[in-house]
């Protein structure tokens, strides 16, 4: 059996194609049933997010498996086969394992380190598990992928810092104020960026929102959304002293918050720290205010510089993460190798031979008056018994290995004869070897 | 028994160095492993325990009046610095885990003090009959506590100023490790305020107990001319004004923290002054003991 993944993502397909080939959550059970009814496909998981659609299967034959997946997608979405193939990528065996682990660890994402993908992989797997589309191999594979994803998240800083302007504002604010809980924020303007940033601040615990806007009605409607208060644009400076954080984004052609305004505010605040974010271009807040005592003021370029630095940090963290993923792939592949028929048979033979030799030696010590010929006969006799006894299970195991549920027999064989997972490690070196190239890209 | 104290002392030093390296390493590291954090914290705790054991054993062997001397004082100082740091850590660990970055400054200071202590090992000081008093014992203990928390306050002020520089220079210099790994300004400022309030309280008690003892003895009636006492009062005034301007003028943040650093330097001079020859010639001091911290 072979693990195969076929898919398309932001790296291979434009959005027009991606939005067409999706599997909404409610249609997953039906799609999965259709997929595993293909004779060459034993197990399947369908992962469908806004940036990627991927199909993981376990198939007996790589080519037939790939062919079935293409057929399934083109039938399901009524799309031309040749057109579809242009956008698809395929990975099999250890490359497929590596691919899934990298996806789950968010190393393959558009924004490296984004936090949603692990949850999306979990949802996809749960849907497949509940539809009984998975079995031993994909169960183990996906659970191991979650482990890898979790390790990457806890052991690296990959998802720690902000990589969007509005998150960067929150991150900076948290460096001035330990927590945003109980803080008051003033919003100057009522545009989209203001809303986005305000939402982040409120979800981080900001408790009071003051909104001001040139058109008072818009200020009121925005204030309502956050349970805040609206103030008139003419006298918002009077209310600024209450605010710990001020965010401004208006279309004003000149500064609307000047140094004189802020020094008056600071007097009222008794110099308690205040934090300004100016996301307007042209700027709303005079950059000179940053020179006032305990005033921290940032504009869009400052936030962008934070975002850029954090992106660089993420790239560095991603390098460490690749190492973790590589390690987990090795661990998984060594388990997978144990399901292969050839090493299992080799281990079985070795075990039988070990038993034979041990017993022979033990009994030869007691039979001291045997000639060389006698000993040879005994050797031949015991070998013959072992070989005859093992002959039919080995032949049957080889036959069944190509069947759909073949690995079940191999697993049973290992279980019944008590063959350890580690036994085959040396006998199947090809399986645990990794291609360094595939990790790098 | 003396061998045992020496072995324990060296062990404490080893743990302190280990802890310092672990704190610095954790700060520099890309990923924070829990085991490394516990190593740093555990070593600091072990160092404190061992240093206290050293003092306890010395008192047992030599008797309390023969234990005094620069070695003991510096060892106690090194231990108390760790103790105050661990206290701060335990209070703040849940609220602001980044406070542990202080260990990077505090633990090396403790290491330096332990080396200084070892340097003075074996120097014994015979106490005059005026000093054989409970008042003096309390006076010295309070002083060590006050100076230990001043050291922590200094470390926090440095952290504050570093972080503020990062926040102010965002455009010119991209935010680096310092920005991400140091606590927020609010936490640093609050912590500095608390430790200084703590040291100020103890400093008040130090001056009070010293004055009470001096007043008991007619030969010490000129105590206010003692240079160390004058410096201690200067320190007291600086820390007191920190607390005052902070609460009345709202001088939170940078200005307050600069005060804290200034106060510390005056405190260091206070610490040393009893032993600087030319000063004691002009203004004789009763504080000739403990290698400067008597």
Tab-separated table of C-alpha atoms in Angstrom, chain A residues 38-386:
chain	number	residue	atom	x	y	z
A	38	UNK	CA	-12.958	3.297	-6.286
A	39	UNK	CA	-11.443	-0.194	-6.133
A	40	UNK	CA	-7.857	1.055	-6.014
A	41	UNK	CA	-8.445	3.369	-3.059
A	42	UNK	CA	-8.472	1.954	0.453
A	43	UNK	CA	-8.563	5.021	2.660
A	44	UNK	CA	-9.145	8.701	2.024
A	45	UNK	CA	-9.160	12.151	3.660
A	46	UNK	CA	-10.242	15.312	1.877
A	47	UNK	CA	-8.748	18.586	3.082
A	48	UNK	CA	-10.459	21.662	1.706
A	49	UNK	CA	-9.556	25.186	2.832
A	50	UNK	CA	-9.670	28.504	1.051
A	51	UNK	CA	-6.073	28.179	-0.064
A	52	UNK	CA	-5.839	24.484	-0.821
A	53	UNK	CA	-7.753	21.340	-1.697
A	54	UNK	CA	-5.898	18.132	-1.062
A	55	UNK	CA	-6.866	14.498	-1.222
A	56	UNK	CA	-4.928	11.947	0.826
A	57	UNK	CA	-5.431	8.307	-0.051
A	58	UNK	CA	-3.941	4.923	0.627
A	59	UNK	CA	-3.776	2.869	-2.569
A	60	UNK	CA	-2.277	-0.444	-3.571
A	61	UNK	CA	-0.789	0.930	-6.712
A	62	UNK	CA	0.595	4.444	-7.093
A	63	UNK	CA	-0.410	5.011	-10.715
A	64	UNK	CA	-3.875	3.569	-10.336
A	65	UNK	CA	-4.367	5.574	-7.153
A	66	UNK	CA	-3.375	8.833	-8.830
A	67	UNK	CA	-5.584	8.048	-11.778
A	68	UNK	CA	-8.556	7.388	-9.513
A	69	UNK	CA	-8.087	10.697	-7.710
A	70	UNK	CA	-7.978	12.650	-10.970
A	71	UNK	CA	-11.056	10.828	-12.169
A	72	UNK	CA	-12.839	11.478	-8.907
A	73	UNK	CA	-12.171	15.224	-8.950
A	74	UNK	CA	-12.997	15.667	-12.601
A	75	UNK	CA	-16.241	13.713	-12.205
A	76	UNK	CA	-17.215	15.396	-8.977
A	77	UNK	CA	-16.613	18.928	-10.207
A	78	UNK	CA	-17.370	18.230	-13.854
A	79	UNK	CA	-14.076	19.571	-15.026
A	80	UNK	CA	-11.946	18.539	-17.958
A	81	UNK	CA	-9.262	16.007	-16.963
A	82	UNK	CA	-6.450	17.609	-18.899
A	83	UNK	CA	-7.292	21.055	-17.669
A	84	UNK	CA	-7.389	19.787	-14.099
A	85	UNK	CA	-4.078	17.956	-14.319
A	86	UNK	CA	-2.293	21.218	-15.077
A	87	UNK	CA	-3.014	22.506	-11.579
A	88	UNK	CA	-2.529	19.348	-9.579
A	89	UNK	CA	0.562	18.247	-7.704
A	90	UNK	CA	1.236	14.732	-6.484
A	91	UNK	CA	3.382	13.299	-3.735
A	92	UNK	CA	3.644	9.675	-2.750
A	93	UNK	CA	5.113	7.556	0.032
A	94	UNK	CA	7.512	9.480	2.241
A	95	UNK	CA	7.095	12.683	0.248
A	96	UNK	CA	3.372	12.533	0.912
A	97	UNK	CA	4.027	12.104	4.631
A	98	UNK	CA	6.422	15.029	4.601
A	99	UNK	CA	3.915	17.118	2.696
A	100	UNK	CA	1.102	16.506	5.175
A	101	UNK	CA	3.365	17.197	8.160
A	102	UNK	CA	4.506	20.464	6.591
A	103	UNK	CA	0.923	21.459	5.831
A	104	UNK	CA	-0.208	20.684	9.387
A	105	UNK	CA	2.748	22.640	10.793
A	106	UNK	CA	1.752	25.615	8.625
A	107	UNK	CA	5.068	25.509	6.774
A	108	UNK	CA	3.323	25.241	3.429
A	109	UNK	CA	0.836	28.035	4.104
A	110	UNK	CA	0.570	31.324	2.256
A	111	UNK	CA	1.378	33.100	5.527
A	112	UNK	CA	3.871	30.778	7.194
A	113	UNK	CA	2.930	30.047	10.781
A	114	UNK	CA	-0.753	30.973	10.513
A	115	UNK	CA	-2.714	29.224	13.208
A	116	UNK	CA	-5.855	27.999	11.472
A	117	UNK	CA	-4.448	25.252	9.267
A	118	UNK	CA	-3.907	22.703	12.045
A	119	UNK	CA	-7.554	23.018	13.038
A	120	UNK	CA	-8.629	22.695	9.413
A	121	UNK	CA	-6.590	19.504	9.005
A	122	UNK	CA	-8.215	18.175	12.172
A	123	UNK	CA	-11.694	18.957	10.863
A	124	UNK	CA	-10.913	17.247	7.564
A	125	UNK	CA	-9.615	14.175	9.340
A	126	UNK	CA	-12.573	14.011	11.731
A	127	UNK	CA	-15.006	14.150	8.820
A	128	UNK	CA	-13.186	11.271	7.136
A	129	UNK	CA	-12.956	9.309	10.368
A	130	UNK	CA	-16.672	9.681	11.036
A	131	UNK	CA	-17.501	8.653	7.474
A	132	UNK	CA	-15.334	5.564	8.047
A	133	UNK	CA	-13.129	6.530	5.137
A	134	UNK	CA	-9.936	6.095	7.176
A	135	UNK	CA	-8.311	3.050	8.649
A	136	UNK	CA	-5.023	2.032	10.251
A	137	UNK	CA	-2.663	3.983	8.009
A	138	UNK	CA	-4.397	7.334	7.594
A	139	UNK	CA	-5.500	7.255	11.247
A	140	UNK	CA	-1.919	6.914	12.331
A	141	UNK	CA	-0.667	9.341	9.691
A	142	UNK	CA	-3.026	12.146	10.647
A	143	UNK	CA	-2.612	11.707	14.370
A	144	UNK	CA	1.116	11.873	13.860
A	145	UNK	CA	0.660	15.002	11.731
A	146	UNK	CA	-1.225	16.695	14.604
A	147	UNK	CA	1.625	15.776	16.910
A	148	UNK	CA	4.151	17.303	14.505
A	149	UNK	CA	2.033	20.439	14.099
A	150	UNK	CA	1.677	20.847	17.832
A	151	UNK	CA	5.395	20.363	18.435
A	152	UNK	CA	6.228	23.036	15.862
A	153	UNK	CA	3.792	25.449	17.504
A	154	UNK	CA	5.068	24.936	21.039
A	155	UNK	CA	8.776	24.551	20.328
A	156	UNK	CA	9.265	27.400	17.874
A	157	UNK	CA	8.131	31.004	17.776
A	158	UNK	CA	6.581	30.458	14.371
A	159	UNK	CA	3.157	31.804	15.254
A	160	UNK	CA	4.078	34.155	18.046
A	161	UNK	CA	4.405	37.575	16.549
A	162	UNK	CA	2.078	39.730	14.521
A	163	UNK	CA	2.257	39.658	10.735
A	164	UNK	CA	-0.592	42.040	9.926
A	165	UNK	CA	-0.876	45.769	10.536
A	166	UNK	CA	-3.756	45.492	12.975
A	167	UNK	CA	-2.102	42.691	14.957
A	168	UNK	CA	1.127	44.686	15.038
A	169	UNK	CA	-0.796	47.551	16.657
A	170	UNK	CA	-1.997	45.186	19.372
A	171	UNK	CA	1.498	43.755	19.839
A	172	UNK	CA	2.999	47.219	20.261
A	173	UNK	CA	0.267	48.316	22.657
A	174	UNK	CA	1.003	45.258	24.781
A	175	UNK	CA	4.619	46.353	25.090
A	176	UNK	CA	3.531	49.602	26.659
A	177	UNK	CA	0.594	48.279	28.666
A	178	UNK	CA	1.053	44.813	30.063
A	179	UNK	CA	-2.526	43.905	29.246
A	180	UNK	CA	-5.272	45.637	27.327
A	181	UNK	CA	-7.905	44.498	29.808
A	182	UNK	CA	-9.856	47.421	31.175
A	183	UNK	CA	-8.246	49.956	28.829
A	184	UNK	CA	-10.086	52.686	26.976
A	185	UNK	CA	-9.572	53.161	23.271
A	186	UNK	CA	-10.517	56.195	21.179
A	187	UNK	CA	-11.250	55.704	17.502
A	188	UNK	CA	-10.924	58.767	15.255
A	189	UNK	CA	-12.663	57.944	11.997
A	190	UNK	CA	-14.927	55.034	11.189
A	191	UNK	CA	-13.288	53.320	8.236
A	192	UNK	CA	-12.502	49.698	7.584
A	193	UNK	CA	-8.965	49.722	9.038
A	194	UNK	CA	-10.279	51.379	12.193
A	195	UNK	CA	-12.879	48.661	12.530
A	196	UNK	CA	-10.384	45.875	11.980
A	197	UNK	CA	-7.927	47.239	14.538
A	198	UNK	CA	-10.698	48.014	17.029
A	199	UNK	CA	-11.966	44.458	16.739
A	200	UNK	CA	-8.506	43.101	17.596
A	201	UNK	CA	-8.204	45.468	20.530
A	202	UNK	CA	-11.642	44.595	21.891
A	203	UNK	CA	-10.976	40.881	21.552
A	204	UNK	CA	-7.794	41.509	23.560
A	205	UNK	CA	-9.795	42.928	26.432
A	206	UNK	CA	-10.189	46.674	25.768
A	207	UNK	CA	-13.299	47.513	27.732
A	208	UNK	CA	-14.336	51.024	26.724
A	209	UNK	CA	-14.555	52.409	23.202
A	210	UNK	CA	-14.963	56.106	22.352
A	211	UNK	CA	-15.704	56.865	18.696
A	212	UNK	CA	-15.548	60.148	16.885
A	213	UNK	CA	-16.138	60.894	13.218
A	214	UNK	CA	-16.880	63.887	11.032
A	215	UNK	CA	-20.333	62.457	10.353
A	216	UNK	CA	-21.667	61.866	13.809
A	217	UNK	CA	-24.153	59.175	12.708
A	218	UNK	CA	-21.380	56.852	11.529
A	219	UNK	CA	-19.560	57.333	14.797
A	220	UNK	CA	-22.757	56.404	16.625
A	221	UNK	CA	-23.341	53.264	14.620
A	222	UNK	CA	-19.742	52.117	15.121
A	223	UNK	CA	-19.910	52.917	18.833
A	224	UNK	CA	-23.030	50.843	19.129
A	225	UNK	CA	-21.229	47.799	17.752
A	226	UNK	CA	-18.626	47.895	20.550
A	227	UNK	CA	-20.991	49.107	23.277
A	228	UNK	CA	-19.075	52.364	23.269
A	229	UNK	CA	-19.894	56.038	23.212
A	230	UNK	CA	-19.785	58.485	20.308
A	231	UNK	CA	-18.449	62.012	20.744
A	232	UNK	CA	-18.690	65.056	18.484
A	233	UNK	CA	-15.756	65.571	16.145
A	234	UNK	CA	-15.426	69.219	17.220
A	235	UNK	CA	-14.484	68.373	20.784
A	236	UNK	CA	-12.945	64.912	20.707
A	237	UNK	CA	-9.706	66.335	22.151
A	238	UNK	CA	-11.622	67.043	25.372
A	239	UNK	CA	-12.377	63.361	25.734
A	240	UNK	CA	-8.945	62.122	24.757
A	241	UNK	CA	-7.610	62.219	28.305
A	242	UNK	CA	-9.729	59.195	29.138
A	243	UNK	CA	-8.179	57.137	26.371
A	244	UNK	CA	-5.113	54.943	26.856
A	245	UNK	CA	-4.988	54.067	23.181
A	246	UNK	CA	-5.905	56.381	20.289
A	247	UNK	CA	-6.303	55.074	16.757
A	248	UNK	CA	-6.763	57.502	13.939
A	249	UNK	CA	-7.661	57.007	10.314
A	250	UNK	CA	-9.472	59.915	8.720
A	251	UNK	CA	-9.244	61.419	5.273
A	252	UNK	CA	-8.103	64.761	6.665
A	253	UNK	CA	-5.425	66.476	4.530
A	254	UNK	CA	-3.561	67.853	7.582
A	255	UNK	CA	-2.785	66.914	11.166
A	256	UNK	CA	-5.919	66.813	13.302
A	257	UNK	CA	-4.062	65.911	16.503
A	258	UNK	CA	-1.241	68.354	17.202
A	259	UNK	CA	1.500	68.527	19.776
A	260	UNK	CA	-0.384	71.237	21.712
A	261	UNK	CA	-3.473	69.044	21.885
A	262	UNK	CA	-1.530	66.133	23.240
A	263	UNK	CA	0.452	68.093	25.800
A	264	UNK	CA	-2.848	69.395	27.151
A	265	UNK	CA	-4.159	65.838	27.238
A	266	UNK	CA	-1.032	64.647	29.053
A	267	UNK	CA	-1.460	67.284	31.707
A	268	UNK	CA	-4.962	66.041	32.320
A	269	UNK	CA	-3.736	62.445	32.354
A	270	UNK	CA	-1.039	63.320	34.885
A	271	UNK	CA	1.518	61.917	32.444
A	272	UNK	CA	0.040	58.446	32.412
A	273	UNK	CA	1.319	56.714	29.254
A	274	UNK	CA	-0.745	57.104	26.101
A	275	UNK	CA	-0.427	55.156	22.876
A	276	UNK	CA	-1.202	56.563	19.401
A	277	UNK	CA	-1.636	54.595	16.206
A	278	UNK	CA	-1.958	56.642	13.039
A	279	UNK	CA	-2.996	54.513	10.094
A	280	UNK	CA	-4.060	57.414	7.904
A	281	UNK	CA	-2.160	58.595	4.825
A	282	UNK	CA	-1.686	61.591	4.874
A	283	UNK	CA	-1.096	61.358	8.585
A	284	UNK	CA	-3.618	62.588	11.156
A	285	UNK	CA	-1.309	62.844	14.138
A	286	UNK	CA	1.670	65.173	14.207
A	287	UNK	CA	4.728	62.885	14.538
A	288	UNK	CA	6.179	65.482	16.932
A	289	UNK	CA	3.841	64.217	19.664
A	290	UNK	CA	6.151	61.212	20.040
A	291	UNK	CA	8.675	63.544	21.660
A	292	UNK	CA	6.330	64.293	24.538
A	293	UNK	CA	6.890	62.520	27.820
A	294	UNK	CA	5.243	59.096	28.044
A	295	UNK	CA	3.640	59.486	24.625
A	296	UNK	CA	4.159	56.555	22.283
A	297	UNK	CA	3.091	57.316	18.724
A	298	UNK	CA	3.327	55.107	15.660
A	299	UNK	CA	2.329	55.502	12.045
A	300	UNK	CA	1.672	53.000	9.310
A	301	UNK	CA	5.375	52.698	8.390
A	302	UNK	CA	6.335	51.816	11.960
A	303	UNK	CA	3.717	49.097	12.025
A	304	UNK	CA	4.922	47.842	8.687
A	305	UNK	CA	8.477	47.643	9.996
A	306	UNK	CA	7.225	45.497	12.901
A	307	UNK	CA	5.409	43.246	10.449
A	308	UNK	CA	8.481	42.879	8.234
A	309	UNK	CA	10.713	42.000	11.177
A	310	UNK	CA	8.229	39.457	12.400
A	311	UNK	CA	8.032	37.879	8.965
A	312	UNK	CA	11.811	37.486	8.996
A	313	UNK	CA	11.607	35.927	12.457
A	314	UNK	CA	9.022	33.509	11.168
A	315	UNK	CA	11.303	32.456	8.370
A	316	UNK	CA	14.020	31.695	10.905
A	317	UNK	CA	11.571	29.770	13.081
A	318	UNK	CA	10.435	27.866	10.005
A	319	UNK	CA	13.957	26.494	9.580
A	320	UNK	CA	13.847	25.007	13.064
A	321	UNK	CA	10.356	23.728	12.353
A	322	UNK	CA	11.556	21.888	9.252
A	323	UNK	CA	13.955	19.970	11.454
A	324	UNK	CA	11.172	18.947	13.818
A	325	UNK	CA	8.982	17.872	10.920
A	326	UNK	CA	11.826	15.854	9.419
A	327	UNK	CA	12.274	14.067	12.711
A	328	UNK	CA	8.577	13.200	12.948
A	329	UNK	CA	8.523	11.961	9.347
A	330	UNK	CA	11.338	9.555	10.218
A	331	UNK	CA	9.396	8.249	13.194
A	332	UNK	CA	6.261	7.736	11.145
A	333	UNK	CA	8.049	6.061	8.276
A	334	UNK	CA	9.706	3.567	10.561
A	335	UNK	CA	6.249	2.537	11.735
A	336	UNK	CA	4.981	2.413	8.170
A	337	UNK	CA	7.899	0.256	7.118
A	338	UNK	CA	6.794	-2.318	9.658
A	339	UNK	CA	3.671	-2.831	7.579
A	340	UNK	CA	5.698	-3.805	4.536
A	341	UNK	CA	5.646	-7.449	3.649
A	342	UNK	CA	9.295	-8.079	2.735
A	343	UNK	CA	10.887	-6.855	5.972
A	344	UNK	CA	8.198	-8.608	7.979
A	345	UNK	CA	8.985	-11.905	6.308
A	346	UNK	CA	12.700	-11.341	6.796
A	347	UNK	CA	12.144	-10.665	10.486
A	348	UNK	CA	9.953	-13.731	10.807
A	349	UNK	CA	12.611	-15.918	9.183
A	350	UNK	CA	15.314	-14.433	11.368
A	351	UNK	CA	13.298	-15.006	14.477
A	352	UNK	CA	12.600	-18.640	13.553
A	353	UNK	CA	16.268	-19.215	12.793
A	354	UNK	CA	17.298	-17.702	16.113
A	355	UNK	CA	14.934	-20.021	17.990
A	356	UNK	CA	16.154	-23.042	16.042
A	357	UNK	CA	19.822	-22.318	16.730
A	358	UNK	CA	19.228	-21.607	20.400
A	359	UNK	CA	17.295	-24.832	20.965
A	360	UNK	CA	19.736	-26.862	18.917
A	361	UNK	CA	22.688	-25.639	20.913
A	362	UNK	CA	20.917	-26.302	24.214
A	363	UNK	CA	20.147	-29.898	23.294
A	364	UNK	CA	23.464	-30.686	21.627
A	365	UNK	CA	25.168	-30.030	24.934
A	366	UNK	CA	23.255	-32.939	26.432
A	367	UNK	CA	23.810	-35.226	23.444
A	368	UNK	CA	27.547	-35.451	23.706
A	369	UNK	CA	28.133	-38.730	21.841
A	370	UNK	CA	26.919	-37.553	18.423
A	371	UNK	CA	29.094	-37.780	15.344
A	372	UNK	CA	29.604	-34.947	12.857
A	373	UNK	CA	27.136	-36.606	10.487
A	374	UNK	CA	24.503	-36.846	13.193
A	375	UNK	CA	24.842	-33.167	13.899
A	376	UNK	CA	24.456	-32.307	10.222
A	377	UNK	CA	21.346	-34.411	10.008
A	378	UNK	CA	19.899	-32.698	13.055
A	379	UNK	CA	20.617	-29.345	11.487
A	380	UNK	CA	18.922	-30.296	8.256
A	381	UNK	CA	15.961	-31.761	10.117
A	382	UNK	CA	15.289	-28.712	12.244
A	383	UNK	CA	15.742	-26.374	9.271
A	384	UNK	CA	13.286	-28.410	7.252
A	385	UNK	CA	10.659	-28.250	10.007
A	386	UNK	CA	10.983	-24.500	10.294
